[in-house]
Coordinates of C-alpha atoms and ligand atoms in Angstrom, one line a residue:
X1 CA -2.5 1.9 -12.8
X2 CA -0.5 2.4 -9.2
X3 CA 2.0 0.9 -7.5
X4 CA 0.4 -2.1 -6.0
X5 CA -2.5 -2.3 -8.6
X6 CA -1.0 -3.3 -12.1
X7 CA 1.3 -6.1 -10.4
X8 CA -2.0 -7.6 -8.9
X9 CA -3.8 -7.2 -12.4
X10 CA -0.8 -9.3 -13.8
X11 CA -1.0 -12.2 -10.9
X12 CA -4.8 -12.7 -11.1
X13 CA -4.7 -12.6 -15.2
X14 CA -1.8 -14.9 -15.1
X15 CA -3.8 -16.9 -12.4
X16 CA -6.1 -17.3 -15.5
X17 CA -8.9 -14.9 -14.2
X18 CA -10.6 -12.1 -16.0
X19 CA -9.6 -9.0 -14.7
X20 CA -11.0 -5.3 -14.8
X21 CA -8.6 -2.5 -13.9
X22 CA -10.5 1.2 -13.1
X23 CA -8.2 3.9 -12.2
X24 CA -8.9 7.8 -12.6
X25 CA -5.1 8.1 -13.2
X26 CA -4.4 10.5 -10.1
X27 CA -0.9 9.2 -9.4
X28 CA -0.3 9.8 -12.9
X29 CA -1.6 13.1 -12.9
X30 CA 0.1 14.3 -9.5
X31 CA 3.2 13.1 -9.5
X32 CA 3.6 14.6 -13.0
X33 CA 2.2 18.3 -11.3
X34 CA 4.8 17.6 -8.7
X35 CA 7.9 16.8 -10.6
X36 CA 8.0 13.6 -8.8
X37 CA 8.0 11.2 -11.7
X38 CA 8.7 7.3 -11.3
X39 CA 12.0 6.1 -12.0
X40 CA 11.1 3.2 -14.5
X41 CA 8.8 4.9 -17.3
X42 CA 5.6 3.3 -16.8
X43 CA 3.7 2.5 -19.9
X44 CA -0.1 3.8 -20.8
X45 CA -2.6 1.2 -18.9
X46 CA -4.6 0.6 -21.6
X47 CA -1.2 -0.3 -23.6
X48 CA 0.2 -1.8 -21.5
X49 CA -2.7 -4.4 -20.6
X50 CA -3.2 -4.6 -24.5
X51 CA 0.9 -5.8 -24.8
X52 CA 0.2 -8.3 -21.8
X53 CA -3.1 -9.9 -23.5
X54 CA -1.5 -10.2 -26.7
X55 CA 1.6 -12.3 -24.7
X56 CA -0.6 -14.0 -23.0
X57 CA -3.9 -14.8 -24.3
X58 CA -5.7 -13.2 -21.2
X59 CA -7.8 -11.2 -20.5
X60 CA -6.7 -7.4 -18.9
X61 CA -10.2 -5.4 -19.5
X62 CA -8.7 -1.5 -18.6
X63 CA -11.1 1.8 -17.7
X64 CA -10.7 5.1 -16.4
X65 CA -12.9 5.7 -13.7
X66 CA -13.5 6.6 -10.9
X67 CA -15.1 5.5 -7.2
X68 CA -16.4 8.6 -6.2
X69 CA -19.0 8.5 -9.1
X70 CA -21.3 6.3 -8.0
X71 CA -23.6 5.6 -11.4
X72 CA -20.0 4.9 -12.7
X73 CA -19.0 2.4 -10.4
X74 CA -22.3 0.7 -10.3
X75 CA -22.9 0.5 -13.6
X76 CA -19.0 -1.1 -14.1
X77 CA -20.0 -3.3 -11.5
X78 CA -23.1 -4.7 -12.9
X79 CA -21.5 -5.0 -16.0
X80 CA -18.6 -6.9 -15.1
X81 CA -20.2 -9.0 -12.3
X82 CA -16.9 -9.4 -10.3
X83 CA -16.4 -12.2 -7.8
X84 CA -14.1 -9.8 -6.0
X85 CA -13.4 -6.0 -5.8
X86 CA -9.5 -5.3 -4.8
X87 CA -10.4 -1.4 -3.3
X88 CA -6.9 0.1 -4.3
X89 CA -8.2 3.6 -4.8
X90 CA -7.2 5.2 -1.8
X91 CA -5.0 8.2 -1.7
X92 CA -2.0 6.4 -0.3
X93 CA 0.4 9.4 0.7
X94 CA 1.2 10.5 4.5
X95 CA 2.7 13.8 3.5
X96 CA 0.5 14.3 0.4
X97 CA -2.6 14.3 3.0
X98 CA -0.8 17.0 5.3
X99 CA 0.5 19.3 2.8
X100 CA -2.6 22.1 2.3
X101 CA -6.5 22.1 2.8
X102 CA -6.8 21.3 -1.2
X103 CA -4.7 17.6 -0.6
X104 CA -6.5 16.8 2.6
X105 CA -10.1 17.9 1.2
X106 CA -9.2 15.3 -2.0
X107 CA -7.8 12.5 0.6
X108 CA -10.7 12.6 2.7
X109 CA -13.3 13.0 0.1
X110 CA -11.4 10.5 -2.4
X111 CA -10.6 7.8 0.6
X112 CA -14.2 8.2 2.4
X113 CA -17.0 8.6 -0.7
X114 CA -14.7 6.1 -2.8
X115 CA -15.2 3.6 0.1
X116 CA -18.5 4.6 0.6
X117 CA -20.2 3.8 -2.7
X118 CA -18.1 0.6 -3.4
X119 CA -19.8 -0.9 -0.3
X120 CA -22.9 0.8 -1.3
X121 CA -23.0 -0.7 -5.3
X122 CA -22.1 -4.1 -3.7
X123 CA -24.7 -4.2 -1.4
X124 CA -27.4 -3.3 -3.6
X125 CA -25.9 -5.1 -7.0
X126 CA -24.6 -8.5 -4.9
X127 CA -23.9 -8.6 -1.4
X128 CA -21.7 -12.1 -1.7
X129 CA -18.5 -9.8 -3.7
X130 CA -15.8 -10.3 -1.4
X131 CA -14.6 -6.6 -0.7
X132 CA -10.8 -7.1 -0.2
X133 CA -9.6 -3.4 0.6
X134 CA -5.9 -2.2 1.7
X135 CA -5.9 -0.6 5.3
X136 CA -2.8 0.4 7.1
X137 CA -0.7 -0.6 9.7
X138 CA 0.0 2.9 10.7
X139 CA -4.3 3.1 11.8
X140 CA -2.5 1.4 14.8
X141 CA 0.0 3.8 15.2
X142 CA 2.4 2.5 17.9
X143 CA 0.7 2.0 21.1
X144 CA 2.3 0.8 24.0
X145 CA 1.1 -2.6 23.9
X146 CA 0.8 -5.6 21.4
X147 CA -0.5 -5.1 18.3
X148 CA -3.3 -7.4 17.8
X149 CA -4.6 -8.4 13.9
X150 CA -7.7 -6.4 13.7
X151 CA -10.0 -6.9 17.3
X152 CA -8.9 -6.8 21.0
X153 CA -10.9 -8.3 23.6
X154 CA -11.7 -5.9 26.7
X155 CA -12.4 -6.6 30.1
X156 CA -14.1 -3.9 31.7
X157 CA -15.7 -3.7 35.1
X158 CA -16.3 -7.7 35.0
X159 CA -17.8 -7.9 31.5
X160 CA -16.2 -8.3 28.1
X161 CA -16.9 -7.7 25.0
X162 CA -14.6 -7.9 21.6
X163 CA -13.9 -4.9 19.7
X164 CA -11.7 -3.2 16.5
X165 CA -8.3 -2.6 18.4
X166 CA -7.6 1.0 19.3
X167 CA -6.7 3.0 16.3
X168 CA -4.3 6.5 16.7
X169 CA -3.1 7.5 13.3
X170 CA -0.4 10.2 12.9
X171 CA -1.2 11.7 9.2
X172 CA -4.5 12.5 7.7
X173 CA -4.4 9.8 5.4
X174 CA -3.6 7.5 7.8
X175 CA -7.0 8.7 9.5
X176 CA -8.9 8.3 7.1
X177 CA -7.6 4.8 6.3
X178 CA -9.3 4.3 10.1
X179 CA -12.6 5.9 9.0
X180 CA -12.7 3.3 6.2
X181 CA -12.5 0.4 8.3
X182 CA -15.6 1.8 10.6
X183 CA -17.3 2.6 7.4
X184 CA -16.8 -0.9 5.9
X185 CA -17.4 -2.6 9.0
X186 CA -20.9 -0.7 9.9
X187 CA -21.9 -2.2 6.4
X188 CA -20.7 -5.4 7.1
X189 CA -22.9 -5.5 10.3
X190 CA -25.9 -3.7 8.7
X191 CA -26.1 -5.1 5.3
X192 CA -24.2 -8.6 5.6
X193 CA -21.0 -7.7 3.4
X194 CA -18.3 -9.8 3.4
X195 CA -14.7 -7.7 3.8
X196 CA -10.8 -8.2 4.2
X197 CA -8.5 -5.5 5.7
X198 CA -5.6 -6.0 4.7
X199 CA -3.5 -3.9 7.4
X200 CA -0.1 -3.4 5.2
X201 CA 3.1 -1.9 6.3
X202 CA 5.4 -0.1 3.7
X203 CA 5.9 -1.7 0.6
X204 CA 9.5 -1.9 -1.4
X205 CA 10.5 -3.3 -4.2
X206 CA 9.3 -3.3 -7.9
X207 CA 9.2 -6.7 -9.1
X208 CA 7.0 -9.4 -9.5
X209 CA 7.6 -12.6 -11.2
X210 CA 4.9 -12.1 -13.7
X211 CA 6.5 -9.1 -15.3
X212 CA 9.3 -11.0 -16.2
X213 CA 11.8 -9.3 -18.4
X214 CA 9.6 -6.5 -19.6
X215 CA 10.1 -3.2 -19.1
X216 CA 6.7 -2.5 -20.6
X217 CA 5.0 -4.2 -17.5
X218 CA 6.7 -1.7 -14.9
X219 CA 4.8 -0.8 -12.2
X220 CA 5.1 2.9 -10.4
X221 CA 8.2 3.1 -8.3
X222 CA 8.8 6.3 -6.8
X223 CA 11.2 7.2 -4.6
X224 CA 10.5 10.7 -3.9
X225 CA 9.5 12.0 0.1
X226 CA 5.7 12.4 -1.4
X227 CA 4.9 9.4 -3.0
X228 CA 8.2 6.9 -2.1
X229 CA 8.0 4.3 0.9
X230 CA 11.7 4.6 2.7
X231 CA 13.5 1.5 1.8
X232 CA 12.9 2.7 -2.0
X233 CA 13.8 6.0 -1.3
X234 CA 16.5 4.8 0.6
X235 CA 18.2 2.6 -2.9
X236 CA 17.5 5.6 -5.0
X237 CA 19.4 7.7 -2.4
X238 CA 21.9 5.5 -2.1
X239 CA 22.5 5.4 -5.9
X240 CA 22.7 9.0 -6.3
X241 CA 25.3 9.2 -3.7
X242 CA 23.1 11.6 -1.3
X243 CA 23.6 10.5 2.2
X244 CA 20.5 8.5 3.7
X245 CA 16.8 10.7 4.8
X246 CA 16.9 9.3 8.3
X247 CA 14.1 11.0 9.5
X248 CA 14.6 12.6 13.4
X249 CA 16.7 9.4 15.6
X250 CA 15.6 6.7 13.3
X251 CA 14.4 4.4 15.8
X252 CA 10.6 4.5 14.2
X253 CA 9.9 0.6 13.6
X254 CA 7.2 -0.7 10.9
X255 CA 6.5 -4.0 9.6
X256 CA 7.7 -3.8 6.0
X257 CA 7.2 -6.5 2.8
X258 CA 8.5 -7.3 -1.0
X259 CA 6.0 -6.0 -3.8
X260 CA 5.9 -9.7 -4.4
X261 CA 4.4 -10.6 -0.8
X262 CA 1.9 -7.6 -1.2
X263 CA 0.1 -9.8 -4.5
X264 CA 1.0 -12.8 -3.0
X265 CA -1.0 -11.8 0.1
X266 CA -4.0 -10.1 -1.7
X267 CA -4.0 -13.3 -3.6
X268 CA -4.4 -15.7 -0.5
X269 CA -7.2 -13.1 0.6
X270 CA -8.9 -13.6 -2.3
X271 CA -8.5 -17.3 -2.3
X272 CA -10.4 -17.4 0.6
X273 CA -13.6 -15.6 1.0
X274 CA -14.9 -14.2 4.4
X275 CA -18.4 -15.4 5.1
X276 CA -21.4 -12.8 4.5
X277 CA -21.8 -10.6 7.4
X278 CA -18.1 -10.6 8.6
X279 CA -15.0 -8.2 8.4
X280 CA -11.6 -10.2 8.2
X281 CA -8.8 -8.2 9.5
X282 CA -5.1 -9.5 9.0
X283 CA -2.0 -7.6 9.4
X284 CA -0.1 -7.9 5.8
X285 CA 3.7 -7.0 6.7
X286 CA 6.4 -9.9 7.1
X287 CA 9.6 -8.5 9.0
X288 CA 9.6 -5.6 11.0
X289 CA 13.2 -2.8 10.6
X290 CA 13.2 0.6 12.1
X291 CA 14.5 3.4 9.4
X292 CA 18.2 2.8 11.1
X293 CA 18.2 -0.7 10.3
X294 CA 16.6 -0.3 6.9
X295 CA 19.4 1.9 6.3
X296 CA 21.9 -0.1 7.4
X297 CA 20.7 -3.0 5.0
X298 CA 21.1 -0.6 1.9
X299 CA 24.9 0.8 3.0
X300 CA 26.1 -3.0 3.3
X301 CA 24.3 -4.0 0.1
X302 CA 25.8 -0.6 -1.8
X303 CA 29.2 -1.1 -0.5
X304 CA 29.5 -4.8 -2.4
X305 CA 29.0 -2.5 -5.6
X306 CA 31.7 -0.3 -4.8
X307 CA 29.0 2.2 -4.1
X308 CA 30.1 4.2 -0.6
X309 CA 27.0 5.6 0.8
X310 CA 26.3 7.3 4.6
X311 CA 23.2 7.6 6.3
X312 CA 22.4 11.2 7.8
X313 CA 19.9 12.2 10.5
X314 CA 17.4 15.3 9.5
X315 CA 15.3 17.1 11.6
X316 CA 11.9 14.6 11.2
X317 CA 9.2 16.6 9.0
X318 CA 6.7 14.4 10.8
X319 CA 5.0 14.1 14.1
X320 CA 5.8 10.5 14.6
X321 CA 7.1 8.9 18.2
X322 CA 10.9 7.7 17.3
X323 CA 11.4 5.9 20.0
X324 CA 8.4 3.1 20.9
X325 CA 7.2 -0.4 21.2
X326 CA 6.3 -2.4 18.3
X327 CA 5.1 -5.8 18.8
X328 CA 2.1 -6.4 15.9
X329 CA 0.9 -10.2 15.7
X330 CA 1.1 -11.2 11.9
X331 CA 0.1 -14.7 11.7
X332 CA -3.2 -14.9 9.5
X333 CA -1.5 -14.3 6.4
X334 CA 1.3 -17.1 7.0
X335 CA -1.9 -19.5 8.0
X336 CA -3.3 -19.0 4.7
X337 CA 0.3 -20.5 3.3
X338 CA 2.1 -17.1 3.0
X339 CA 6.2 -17.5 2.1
X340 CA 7.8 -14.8 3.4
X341 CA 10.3 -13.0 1.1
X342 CA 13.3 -12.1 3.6
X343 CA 14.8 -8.8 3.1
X344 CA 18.6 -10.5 2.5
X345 CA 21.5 -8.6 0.8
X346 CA 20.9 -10.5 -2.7
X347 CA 18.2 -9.0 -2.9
X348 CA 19.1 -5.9 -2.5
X349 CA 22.0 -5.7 -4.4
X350 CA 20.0 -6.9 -7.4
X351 CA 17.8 -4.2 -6.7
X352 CA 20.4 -1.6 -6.5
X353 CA 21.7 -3.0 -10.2
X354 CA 18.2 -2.3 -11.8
X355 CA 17.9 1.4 -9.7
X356 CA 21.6 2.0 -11.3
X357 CA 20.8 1.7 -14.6
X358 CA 18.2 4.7 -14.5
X359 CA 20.9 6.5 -12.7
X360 CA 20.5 9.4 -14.6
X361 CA 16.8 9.9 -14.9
X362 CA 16.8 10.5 -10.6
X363 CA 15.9 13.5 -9.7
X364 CA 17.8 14.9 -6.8
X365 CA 15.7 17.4 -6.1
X366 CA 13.0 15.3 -5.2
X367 CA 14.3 13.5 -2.7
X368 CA 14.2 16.1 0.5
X369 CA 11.6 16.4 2.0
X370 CA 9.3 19.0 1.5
X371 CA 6.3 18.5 3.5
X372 CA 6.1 19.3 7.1
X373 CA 4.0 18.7 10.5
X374 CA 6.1 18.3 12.9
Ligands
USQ401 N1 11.2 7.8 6.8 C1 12.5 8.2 7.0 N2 13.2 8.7 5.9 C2 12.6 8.9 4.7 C3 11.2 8.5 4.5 C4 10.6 7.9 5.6 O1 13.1 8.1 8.0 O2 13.2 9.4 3.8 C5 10.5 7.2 7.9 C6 9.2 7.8 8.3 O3 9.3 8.9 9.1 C7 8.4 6.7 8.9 C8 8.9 5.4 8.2 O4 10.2 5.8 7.6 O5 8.7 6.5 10.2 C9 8.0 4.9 7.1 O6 7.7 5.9 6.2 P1 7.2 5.7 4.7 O7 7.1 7.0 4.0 O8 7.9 4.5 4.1 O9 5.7 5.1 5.0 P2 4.4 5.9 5.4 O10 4.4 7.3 5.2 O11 4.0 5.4 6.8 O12 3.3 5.3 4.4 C10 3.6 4.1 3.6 C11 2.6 4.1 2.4 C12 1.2 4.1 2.9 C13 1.0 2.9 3.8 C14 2.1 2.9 5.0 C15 2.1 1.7 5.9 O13 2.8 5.3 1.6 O14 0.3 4.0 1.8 O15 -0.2 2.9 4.4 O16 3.4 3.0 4.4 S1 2.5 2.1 7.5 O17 3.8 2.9 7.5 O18 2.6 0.9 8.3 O19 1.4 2.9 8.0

């Protein structure tokens, strides 16, 4: 029902597979609690799969479930007999995770058990389902070295051995995202799983080609400082006419991609299955910005809509370095025959156009933020 899910349903039913969608609705239900609702109304899942079937003669099978009960998920997975499980049931939000005890004891628990009995059910229901989950660039954090796509080979004391590259997060939930990894990998090495961690940078955009024209088929686009990446905080802003969140100097770099790269990506993953027994690791961004130059991107896009928009530094809620090295090798994905959408000023000026015509639905009040750890 999220962000990234309900696009990827669409691609692999238009792709002409059968496709299950679980969710236990926790964006739906938060975001609502928070006041942080989604710019484009997003329709019920069940509906809105219904709608898509009818168009398209495919099949969207919907549930509401959820991964941390185990008889659940098992008995959905014996049921359905998947070829491959796309793990998208991770609490995705930095601040969300560092907001009180409650939100990190429901990120850990929800991120950790979820993962836990999906390897578990596949291991004892079929060991050959391909496990394609979505890690996160940020279990890297931004060491002073080059980034390497999942293992590092070290050199110590004359020996060498080949290992998971050193992880540092700097939020909760990107900690946990690194205790996922471990957890899928240990089962990968005891029980002969086959995995794909799919290390993604922020995500913007909220369009893919199979939704066409509909506005039924809208995915979950928030821009608020809980729930929204930056660059679609960053149009939203920009449309309101509230200067630009830079958080602290602005210097912070990430590897970012289009919503369309994200299914494109998980699609090419799927495509190709990892062999029993081994954890693939690829680094799923296409073109790294730092928040300055994201920002930058937006004002020159805004202006050629008569829209005159600033960019203002605010003291960074989050403990983050703002001035680093970033070099992170991202070549796997483009191997597998990934096209890079380029983050060019046609695109965001369409984008802006669509963010403009909700115009008055943004809600300004949920665009500070709110959360703190700094
Ligand atoms: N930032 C600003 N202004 C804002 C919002 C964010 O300067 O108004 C900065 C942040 O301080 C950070 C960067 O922009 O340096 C990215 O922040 P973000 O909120 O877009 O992304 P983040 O919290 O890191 O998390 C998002 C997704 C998460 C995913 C992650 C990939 O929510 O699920 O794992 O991107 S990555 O950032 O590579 O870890």
């Amino acid at each position: 029902d999220g962000y990234l899910g309900w696009p990827t349903g669409l691609i692999f039913a238009s792709r002409g597979c059968t496709v299950k969608l679980v969710d236990n609705f926790f964006r739906r239900k938060v975001t609502e609690e928070l006041g942080c609702s989604p710019l484009f109304e997003v329709a019920d899942m069940h509906a809105r799969a219904k709608l898509w079937n009818s168009l398209h003669g495919s099949k969207i099978e919907t549930e509401e479930g959820d991964l941390r009960d185990f008889s659940y998920l098992r008995e959905a997975i014996i049921q359905f007999k998947p070829d491959a499980v796309i793990h998208f049931a991770e609490q995705p939000s930095a601040p969300y995770s560092m907001s009180g005890i409650n939100e990190a004891q429901f990120t850990l628990t929800n991120n950790l058990l979820g993962t836990l009995n999906l390897a578990y059910a596949v291991k004892e229901i079929d060991p050959d389902i391909h496990i394609i989950k979505l890690g996160t660039m940020g279990e890297y954090g931004t060491p002073d070295i080059d980034i390497e796509e999942g293992f590092i080979n070290v050199r110590h004391k004359g020996r060498e051995d080949k290992f998971l590259f050193p992880r540092q997060a700097s939020s909760l939930y990107h900690t946990t995202k690194i205790q996922d990894t471990d957890l899928l990998y240990f089962y990968v090495r005891t029980a002969g799983l086959r995995v794909t961690d799919l290390m993604q940078g922020p995500v913007y955009g909220f369009w893919v080609p199979d939704m066409g024209d509909r506005t039924e088929f809208a995915t979950f686009f928030n821009y608020d400082a809980i729930f929204g990446t930056v660059f679609n905080r960053f149009l939203v802003q920009a449309v309101a006419g509230v200067p630009l969140t830079i958080y602290g100097k602005g210097n912070q770099k990430r590897g970012y991609l289009n919503l369309i790269d994200t299914v494109s990506c998980i699609e090419l993953a799927a495509k190709t299955p990892v062999k029993r027994g081994q954890l693939r690791v690829m680094n799923q961004f296409t073109e790294v910005f730092s928040v300055n130059e994201l920002a930058d991107i937006v004002i020159e896009a805004a202006s050629k809509l008569g829209i005159k928009t600033t960019k203002e530094q605010i003291e960074n809620p989050r403990k983050e370095s703002e001035e680093h090295y970033y070099n992170p090798v991202h070549t796997k994905l483009e191997e597998l025959g990934l096209t890079p959408t380029r983050l060019n000023g046609q695109i965001v000026v369409a984008m802006l156009e669509k963010v403009m015509q909700r115009k008055s639905f943004i809600s300004e009040s949920a665009i500070q933020p709110t959360v703190r750890w700094n």
